[in-house]
GROMACS .gro file of C-alpha atoms in nm:
model
  396
    1MET     CA    1  12.453   3.215  13.454
    2ARG     CA    2  12.143   3.420  13.519
    3LEU     CA    3  12.364   3.698  13.688
    4GLU     CA    4  12.603   3.722  13.389
    5THR     CA    5  12.306   3.743  13.151
    6THR     CA    6  12.156   4.023  13.332
    7ARG     CA    7  12.497   4.205  13.383
    8ASN     CA    8  12.526   4.157  12.997
    9PHE     CA    9  12.189   4.315  12.937
   10LEU     CA   10  12.242   4.628  13.159
   11PHE     CA   11  12.577   4.693  12.984
   12ALA     CA   12  12.408   4.698  12.656
   13SER     CA   13  12.137   4.911  12.769
   14ALA     CA   14  12.375   5.160  12.927
   15ALA     CA   15  12.579   5.192  12.593
   16VAL     CA   16  12.246   5.234  12.414
   17LEU     CA   17  12.134   5.513  12.652
   18ALA     CA   18  12.501   5.703  12.642
   19PHE     CA   19  12.463   5.704  12.265
   20ALA     CA   20  12.108   5.835  12.248
   21SER     CA   21  12.182   6.092  12.547
   22PRO     CA   22  12.189   6.471  12.447
   23ALA     CA   23  12.584   6.466  12.425
   24PHE     CA   24  12.541   6.276  12.116
   25ALA     CA   25  12.195   6.432  12.003
   26LEU     CA   26  12.156   6.698  11.739
   27ASP     CA   27  12.251   7.058  11.855
   28GLY     CA   28  12.017   7.310  11.752
   29ALA     CA   29  12.204   7.611  11.871
   30ASP     CA   30  12.506   7.520  11.667
   31VAL     CA   31  12.271   7.430  11.360
   32LEU     CA   32  12.169   7.819  11.400
   33LYS     CA   33  12.500   7.934  11.467
   34LYS     CA   34  12.654   7.772  11.146
   35ILE     CA   35  12.363   7.931  10.946
   36ASN     CA   36  12.399   8.266  11.084
   37ALA     CA   37  12.804   8.247  11.027
   38ALA     CA   38  12.700   8.186  10.649
   39TYR     CA   39  12.413   8.423  10.645
   40ARG     CA   40  12.639   8.704  10.815
   41MET     CA   41  12.829   8.696  10.478
   42GLN     CA   42  12.542   8.821  10.312
   43GLY     CA   43  12.517   9.101  10.576
   44ALA     CA   44  12.202   8.950  10.804
   45GLU     CA   45  12.142   8.730  11.099
   46ILE     CA   46  11.869   8.514  11.249
   47THR     CA   47  11.801   8.547  11.600
   48ALA     CA   48  11.545   8.301  11.776
   49LYS     CA   49  11.392   8.318  12.130
   50SER     CA   50  11.386   7.953  12.169
   51ILE     CA   51  11.568   7.650  11.994
   52ALA     CA   52  11.390   7.303  12.025
   53THR     CA   53  11.534   6.966  11.861
   54ASN     CA   54  11.322   6.637  11.813
   55GLY     CA   55  11.535   6.397  11.651
   56ASP     CA   56  11.669   6.531  11.306
   57ASN     CA   57  11.446   6.852  11.324
   58VAL     CA   58  11.491   7.147  11.454
   59THR     CA   59  11.225   7.444  11.551
   60LEU     CA   60  11.345   7.798  11.573
   61SER     CA   61  11.063   7.994  11.789
   62GLY     CA   62  11.018   8.364  11.791
   63VAL     CA   63  11.256   8.424  11.496
   64ILE     CA   64  11.366   8.778  11.367
   65ILE     CA   65  11.571   8.833  11.057
   66GLY     CA   66  11.779   9.155  11.087
   67ASN     CA   67  12.091   9.334  10.958
   68ALA     CA   68  12.414   9.150  11.109
   69ALA     CA   69  12.549   9.547  11.161
   70GLY     CA   70  12.259   9.649  11.421
   71PRO     CA   71  11.865   9.648  11.479
   72ALA     CA   72  11.773   9.919  11.255
   73GLN     CA   73  11.608   9.669  11.007
   74GLN     CA   74  11.445   9.380  11.153
   75LEU     CA   75  11.162   9.146  11.033
   76PRO     CA   76  10.986   8.919  11.268
   77ILE     CA   77  10.904   8.600  11.070
   78GLY     CA   78  10.753   8.381  11.346
   79ASN     CA   79  10.877   7.980  11.356
   80ILE     CA   80  11.126   7.836  11.135
   81THR     CA   81  11.090   7.432  11.123
   82LEU     CA   82  11.444   7.270  10.983
   83GLU     CA   83  11.362   6.894  10.855
   84GLY     CA   84  11.628   6.653  10.806
   85VAL     CA   85  11.894   6.790  10.980
   86GLU     CA   86  12.219   6.597  10.944
   87GLU     CA   87  12.570   6.696  11.050
   88ASN     CA   88  12.798   6.696  10.773
   89ASN     CA   89  13.202   6.751  10.829
   90GLY     CA   90  13.143   6.999  11.061
   91GLY     CA   91  12.846   7.179  10.869
   92TYR     CA   92  12.488   7.062  10.833
   93THR     CA   93  12.253   6.969  10.560
   94ILE     CA   94  11.892   7.046  10.583
   95GLU     CA   95  11.625   6.851  10.385
   96LYS     CA   96  11.372   7.097  10.428
   97MET     CA   97  11.349   7.463  10.593
   98GLY     CA   98  10.960   7.578  10.637
   99PHE     CA   99  10.865   7.915  10.724
  100GLU     CA  100  10.522   8.029  10.863
  101ASN     CA  101  10.273   8.182  10.620
  102VAL     CA  102  10.300   8.546  10.602
  103ASN     CA  103   9.967   8.721  10.692
  104TYR     CA  104  10.026   9.098  10.755
  105ALA     CA  105   9.777   9.356  10.771
  106LYS     CA  106   9.793   9.737  10.878
  107GLU     CA  107   9.539  10.029  10.761
  108LYS     CA  108   9.421   9.945  10.411
  109LEU     CA  109   9.701   9.727  10.321
  110ALA     CA  110   9.688   9.322  10.361
  111ILE     CA  111   9.941   9.095  10.232
  112THR     CA  112   9.946   8.717  10.244
  113VAL     CA  113  10.217   8.448  10.110
  114ASP     CA  114  10.163   8.066  10.159
  115ASP     CA  115  10.366   7.741  10.149
  116ILE     CA  116  10.697   7.902  10.204
  117TYR     CA  117  10.996   7.660  10.208
  118MET     CA  118  11.357   7.597  10.106
  119THR     CA  119  11.498   7.259  10.029
  120GLY     CA  120  11.855   7.116   9.997
  121VAL     CA  121  11.994   7.380  10.253
  122VAL     CA  122  12.358   7.360  10.307
  123ALA     CA  123  12.529   7.556  10.627
  124PRO     CA  124  12.914   7.503  10.591
  125ALA     CA  125  13.141   7.407  10.874
  126GLU     CA  126  13.334   7.707  10.821
  127ALA     CA  127  13.189   8.050  10.641
  128THR     CA  128  13.411   8.212  10.429
  129ALA     CA  129  13.398   8.451  10.158
  130ASN     CA  130  13.709   8.282   9.987
  131THR     CA  131  13.500   8.011   9.829
  132ILE     CA  132  13.182   7.940   9.712
  133ASP     CA  133  13.137   7.620   9.930
  134GLY     CA  134  13.194   7.859  10.228
  135MET     CA  135  12.861   8.016  10.137
  136LEU     CA  136  12.512   7.926  10.252
  137PHE     CA  137  12.336   7.729   9.970
  138TYR     CA  138  12.024   7.574   9.869
  139ASP     CA  139  11.865   7.403   9.595
  140GLU     CA  140  11.511   7.553   9.577
  141ALA     CA  141  11.351   7.830   9.736
  142HIS     CA  142  10.931   7.817   9.690
  143THR     CA  143  10.644   8.007   9.788
  144GLY     CA  144  10.279   7.922   9.699
  145PRO     CA  145  10.008   8.181   9.669
  146ALA     CA  146  10.077   8.522   9.748
  147SER     CA  147   9.840   8.831   9.747
  148ILE     CA  148   9.825   9.166   9.817
  149LYS     CA  149   9.496   9.369   9.896
  150ILE     CA  150   9.419   9.728   9.904
  151ASP     CA  151   9.101   9.822  10.083
  152GLY     CA  152   8.962   9.457  10.099
  153LYS     CA  153   9.029   9.420   9.698
  154GLU     CA  154   9.308   9.213   9.555
  155ALA     CA  155   9.535   9.424   9.356
  156PHE     CA  156   9.798   9.188   9.265
  157SER     CA  157   9.874   8.829   9.317
  158ILE     CA  158  10.112   8.523   9.233
  159ALA     CA  159  10.004   8.145   9.211
  160GLU     CA  160  10.339   8.039   9.261
  161SER     CA  161  10.716   8.117   9.252
  162ASN     CA  162  11.014   7.891   9.251
  163VAL     CA  163  11.388   7.966   9.249
  164THR     CA  164  11.639   7.717   9.214
  165LEU     CA  165  12.034   7.705   9.221
  166THR     CA  166  12.261   7.464   9.079
  167LYS     CA  167  12.643   7.424   9.154
  168SER     CA  168  12.884   7.297   8.905
  169GLU     CA  169  13.091   6.963   8.982
  170ASP     CA  170  13.422   7.188   9.029
  171GLY     CA  171  13.217   7.441   9.212
  172GLY     CA  172  13.311   7.734   8.956
  173THR     CA  173  12.988   7.791   8.830
  174LEU     CA  174  12.656   7.865   8.990
  175SER     CA  175  12.343   7.887   8.782
  176PHE     CA  176  12.012   8.009   8.880
  177ASP     CA  177  11.662   7.988   8.770
  178LEU     CA  178  11.353   8.190   8.882
  179THR     CA  179  11.009   8.144   8.805
  180ALA     CA  180  10.676   8.334   8.907
  181GLU     CA  181  10.369   8.188   8.781
  182GLY     CA  182   9.998   8.286   8.793
  183PHE     CA  183  10.071   8.669   8.805
  184LYS     CA  184   9.738   8.889   8.829
  185GLY     CA  185   9.707   9.267   8.832
  186ASP     CA  186   9.387   9.442   8.889
  187LEU     CA  187   9.422   9.798   8.812
  188SER     CA  188   9.039   9.870   8.794
  189GLY     CA  189   9.023  10.010   9.140
  190ALA     CA  190   9.211  10.327   9.035
  191LYS     CA  191   9.050  10.640   9.190
  192ASP     CA  192   9.202  10.907   8.971
  193PRO     CA  193   8.967  10.979   8.666
  194LYS     CA  194   9.235  11.041   8.427
  195THR     CA  195   9.425  10.733   8.545
  196LYS     CA  196   9.113  10.528   8.513
  197GLU     CA  197   9.061  10.659   8.161
  198ALA     CA  198   9.397  10.586   8.050
  199ILE     CA  199   9.377  10.236   8.201
  200ASP     CA  200   9.046  10.171   8.043
  201ALA     CA  201   9.167  10.289   7.714
  202LEU     CA  202   9.484  10.077   7.713
  203GLN     CA  203   9.267   9.763   7.847
  204LEU     CA  204   9.507   9.720   8.140
  205ASN     CA  205   9.230   9.692   8.389
  206SER     CA  206   9.308   9.326   8.434
  207LEU     CA  207   9.668   9.195   8.374
  208SER     CA  208   9.792   8.835   8.395
  209GLY     CA  209  10.132   8.664   8.298
  210VAL     CA  210  10.461   8.532   8.407
  211PHE     CA  211  10.794   8.638   8.538
  212THR     CA  212  11.113   8.440   8.449
  213MET     CA  213  11.449   8.492   8.502
  214SER     CA  214  11.789   8.269   8.451
  215GLY     CA  215  12.177   8.290   8.434
  216SER     CA  216  12.496   8.202   8.610
  217TRP     CA  217  12.790   8.308   8.804
  218GLU     CA  218  13.127   8.189   8.719
  219VAL     CA  219  13.294   8.271   9.057
  220ALA     CA  220  13.654   8.272   8.984
  221PRO     CA  221  13.658   8.584   8.721
  222GLY     CA  222  13.312   8.701   8.900
  223THR     CA  223  13.119   8.693   8.553
  224ILE     CA  224  12.758   8.726   8.601
  225ASN     CA  225  12.548   8.630   8.302
  226VAL     CA  226  12.165   8.697   8.307
  227ASP     CA  227  12.035   8.531   8.000
  228GLN     CA  228  11.680   8.612   8.052
  229TYR     CA  229  11.489   8.878   8.282
  230ALA     CA  230  11.151   8.876   8.154
  231ILE     CA  231  10.775   8.975   8.211
  232ASP     CA  232  10.534   8.859   7.995
  233LEU     CA  233  10.171   8.980   8.028
  234GLU     CA  234   9.897   8.866   7.824
  235ASN     CA  235   9.752   9.162   7.581
  236VAL     CA  236  10.025   9.348   7.625
  237GLY     CA  237  10.379   9.225   7.537
  238ARG     CA  238  10.704   9.076   7.662
  239LEU     CA  239  10.974   9.287   7.821
  240ASP     CA  240  11.297   9.093   7.800
  241MET     CA  241  11.650   9.199   7.939
  242SER     CA  242  11.972   9.041   7.929
  243PHE     CA  243  12.325   9.133   8.060
  244SER     CA  244  12.670   9.044   8.128
  245ILE     CA  245  12.961   9.168   8.353
  246SER     CA  246  13.247   9.055   8.511
  247GLY     CA  247  13.465   9.128   8.831
  248TYR     CA  248  13.175   9.040   9.045
  249THR     CA  249  13.430   8.826   9.255
  250LEU     CA  250  13.360   8.697   9.602
  251ALA     CA  251  13.639   8.940   9.731
  252PHE     CA  252  13.404   9.203   9.560
  253LEU     CA  253  13.098   9.061   9.746
  254LYS     CA  254  13.268   9.053  10.063
  255SER     CA  255  13.386   9.452  10.008
  256MET     CA  256  13.032   9.578   9.933
  257GLN     CA  257  12.899   9.364  10.224
  258ASP     CA  258  13.164   9.563  10.451
  259ALA     CA  259  13.052   9.864  10.293
  260VAL     CA  260  12.696   9.840  10.381
  261ASN     CA  261  12.771   9.683  10.730
  262ALA     CA  262  12.984  10.004  10.799
  263LYS     CA  263  12.721  10.248  10.669
  264GLU     CA  264  12.450  10.084  10.899
  265ALA     CA  265  12.677  10.114  11.206
  266ASN     CA  266  12.775  10.476  11.149
  267PRO     CA  267  12.509  10.681  11.357
  268ASN     CA  268  12.651  11.007  11.126
  269LYS     CA  269  12.397  10.950  10.842
  270GLU     CA  270  12.560  11.233  10.638
  271GLN     CA  271  12.915  11.086  10.704
  272ALA     CA  272  12.793  10.725  10.633
  273ASP     CA  273  12.624  10.818  10.325
  274GLN     CA  274  12.954  10.985  10.200
  275ALA     CA  275  13.187  10.710  10.292
  276PHE     CA  276  12.941  10.465  10.137
  277GLY     CA  277  12.926  10.639   9.802
  278LEU     CA  278  13.315  10.649   9.783
  279ALA     CA  279  13.358  10.301   9.857
  280MET     CA  280  13.074  10.224   9.594
  281LEU     CA  281  13.293  10.416   9.335
  282GLY     CA  282  13.608  10.231   9.421
  283LEU     CA  283  13.431   9.892   9.405
  284MET     CA  284  13.304  10.020   9.029
  285GLN     CA  285  13.643  10.006   8.911
  286GLN     CA  286  13.668   9.660   8.930
  287LEU     CA  287  13.375   9.574   8.728
  288THR     CA  288  13.390   9.518   8.335
  289PHE     CA  289  13.088   9.544   8.107
  290ASN     CA  290  13.059   9.255   7.850
  291ASN     CA  291  12.705   9.290   7.695
  292ALA     CA  292  12.362   9.410   7.743
  293LYS     CA  293  12.018   9.375   7.530
  294ILE     CA  294  11.671   9.491   7.600
  295SER     CA  295  11.382   9.394   7.390
  296PHE     CA  296  11.008   9.434   7.349
  297ASP     CA  297  10.760   9.218   7.177
  298ASP     CA  298  10.429   9.379   7.129
  299ALA     CA  299  10.106   9.214   7.194
  300GLY     CA  300   9.873   9.516   7.108
  301ILE     CA  301   9.967   9.766   7.373
  302THR     CA  302  10.144   9.968   7.131
  303LYS     CA  303   9.852  10.041   6.885
  304ARG     CA  304   9.631  10.092   7.175
  305GLY     CA  305   9.886  10.335   7.312
  306ILE     CA  306   9.878  10.554   6.998
  307ASP     CA  307   9.534  10.573   6.976
  308TYR     CA  308   9.475  10.680   7.334
  309ALA     CA  309   9.762  10.947   7.285
  310ALA     CA  310   9.635  11.088   6.949
  311LYS     CA  311   9.273  11.099   7.115
  312GLU     CA  312   9.423  11.303   7.392
  313GLN     CA  313   9.595  11.526   7.129
  314ASN     CA  314   9.287  11.562   6.918
  315THR     CA  315   9.467  11.409   6.608
  316THR     CA  316   9.463  11.081   6.434
  317SER     CA  317   9.659  10.772   6.485
  318GLU     CA  318   9.798  10.816   6.182
  319GLN     CA  319   9.930  11.152   6.221
  320LEU     CA  320  10.056  11.103   6.543
  321SER     CA  321  10.258  10.782   6.422
  322GLN     CA  322  10.408  11.024   6.150
  323MET     CA  323  10.506  11.289   6.434
  324ILE     CA  324  10.674  10.979   6.628
  325LYS     CA  325  10.865  10.902   6.319
  326GLY     CA  326  10.984  11.237   6.244
  327MET     CA  327  11.068  11.339   6.624
  328ALA     CA  328  11.282  10.992   6.689
  329PRO     CA  329  11.599  11.120   6.488
  330LEU     CA  330  11.593  11.497   6.596
  331MET     CA  331  11.600  11.366   6.944
  332VAL     CA  332  11.896  11.128   6.873
  333ALA     CA  333  12.056  11.410   6.666
  334GLN     CA  334  12.128  11.586   6.997
  335LEU     CA  335  12.392  11.329   7.074
  336ASN     CA  336  12.584  11.394   6.750
  337ILE     CA  337  12.606  11.032   6.629
  338PRO     CA  338  12.488  11.005   6.259
  339GLU     CA  339  12.527  10.627   6.252
  340LEU     CA  340  12.292  10.578   6.584
  341GLN     CA  341  12.049  10.819   6.445
  342ASN     CA  342  12.001  10.679   6.123
  343ALA     CA  343  11.963  10.318   6.311
  344VAL     CA  344  11.690  10.462   6.550
  345SER     CA  345  11.508  10.636   6.253
  346ALA     CA  346  11.498  10.331   6.053
  347ALA     CA  347  11.407  10.105   6.358
  348VAL     CA  348  11.125  10.357   6.493
  349ASN     CA  349  10.986  10.374   6.156
  350THR     CA  350  10.955  10.013   6.118
  351TYR     CA  351  10.821   9.949   6.458
  352VAL     CA  352  10.547  10.235   6.440
  353ASP     CA  353  10.427  10.108   6.101
  354ASP     CA  354  10.402   9.763   6.203
  355PRO     CA  355  10.458   9.690   6.585
  356LYS     CA  356  10.622   9.335   6.627
  357ASN     CA  357  10.934   9.389   6.821
  358PHE     CA  358  11.234   9.638   6.918
  359THR     CA  359  11.543   9.564   7.042
  360ILE     CA  360  11.876   9.788   7.171
  361SER     CA  361  12.166   9.598   7.217
  362ALA     CA  362  12.511   9.692   7.334
  363ALA     CA  363  12.762   9.449   7.220
  364PRO     CA  364  13.117   9.591   7.224
  365SER     CA  365  13.404   9.400   7.031
  366LYS     CA  366  13.583   9.330   7.361
  367PRO     CA  367  13.469   9.387   7.732
  368VAL     CA  368  13.458   9.750   7.853
  369PRO     CA  369  13.593   9.844   8.212
  370PHE     CA  370  13.344  10.043   8.424
  371PRO     CA  371  13.599  10.353   8.454
  372MET     CA  372  13.632  10.388   8.084
  373ILE     CA  373  13.225  10.401   8.061
  374MET     CA  374  13.210  10.648   8.318
  375GLY     CA  375  13.503  10.880   8.174
  376ALA     CA  376  13.313  10.867   7.851
  377ALA     CA  377  12.992  10.975   7.996
  378MET     CA  378  13.160  11.277   8.196
  379GLY     CA  379  13.386  11.383   7.896
  380ALA     CA  380  13.245  11.259   7.566
  381PRO     CA  381  12.903  11.138   7.591
  382ASN     CA  382  12.851  11.119   7.234
  383THR     CA  383  13.125  10.823   7.222
  384ILE     CA  384  12.923  10.593   7.446
  385PRO     CA  385  12.727  10.410   7.155
  386SER     CA  386  13.056  10.334   6.990
  387VAL     CA  387  13.234  10.229   7.308
  388LEU     CA  388  12.953   9.976   7.401
  389GLY     CA  389  12.879   9.878   7.052
  390VAL     CA  390  12.517   9.987   7.030
  391THR     CA  391  12.259   9.907   6.779
  392VAL     CA  392  11.892   9.954   6.742
  393THR     CA  393  11.679   9.716   6.552
  394ALA     CA  394  11.315   9.639   6.501
  395ASN     CA  395  11.108   9.337   6.361
  396GLN     CA  396  11.375   9.116   6.349
   0.00000   0.00000   0.00000
């Protein structure tokens, strides 16, 4: 009886050890292989000097990120730690991908970036440009405090940045949001006397604000909608842009990546540039313009700018304002578009008298193919505003 019990115990122990053996352990090399297969779709690849696994964690040491077409552009980034790695139908899901802090210093320049990581990373089983599920994906990319110092003095810094990606249930739409908070810029260290005088007059010695971007990509028609691309600076103003184009499909993306890779692989730079230019020209034929808008909400910079420019020209702010209002329609008149000329004149007059906001919009009645825009630019430039449905407004 005792012999039977001992034998059963040994069999059970052997089974446990078998399932815990390397044959059933996480394969770190395969994880990197699957990540690279998808990452190459974006024209880059990751190499590591060594790969170590510990449970469901993988550590990539001596990592270098470079162009998949060759070693011309390579960036050493130290070690990458993959946490919570799980096999998923031949691919892998990664709870968190952590990067070493950036600490770069050369001559008078120093750059630091802390707390860099990505979460919800998905490396597909089979990388393909035919579906969004065949591409490398993540839920969030994050950086903590980032700083740029020149001569030991901080010139620019960001407290935190976050990028989030959200895939629709049917995989047909990818939404994205980016926020960079706590942006600060110090221009007080300008050496040129004239530049420093302008910075002082415009009150730009210290800048602070927020950068935001949001939008979506409808995969099948290749429609990219950038709803917001804005930088908002205290005591300066908010510059906001938005646009929409179609035709940026997965096939278009792959063709563009192939063109970039071919350029990098061609040792003849002149020939490579020519071939790349022709390839880009051909790809542009596939795109369609839907709409665009750029607007500026003033927070005091316009009046300070007019005051400074007036002083430089030995005139008054009122006289310079009148000059600006008189010159704007004359400059637009060269385009021979009376309707646009009148709209610009009215908008400039309104804005200069009381700076609040200024907006330029392009909203055609129906989408315009890029070849049509290029043809108008070369053959009849004065028709572009009407082709694109351009309007100019102020304080609305």
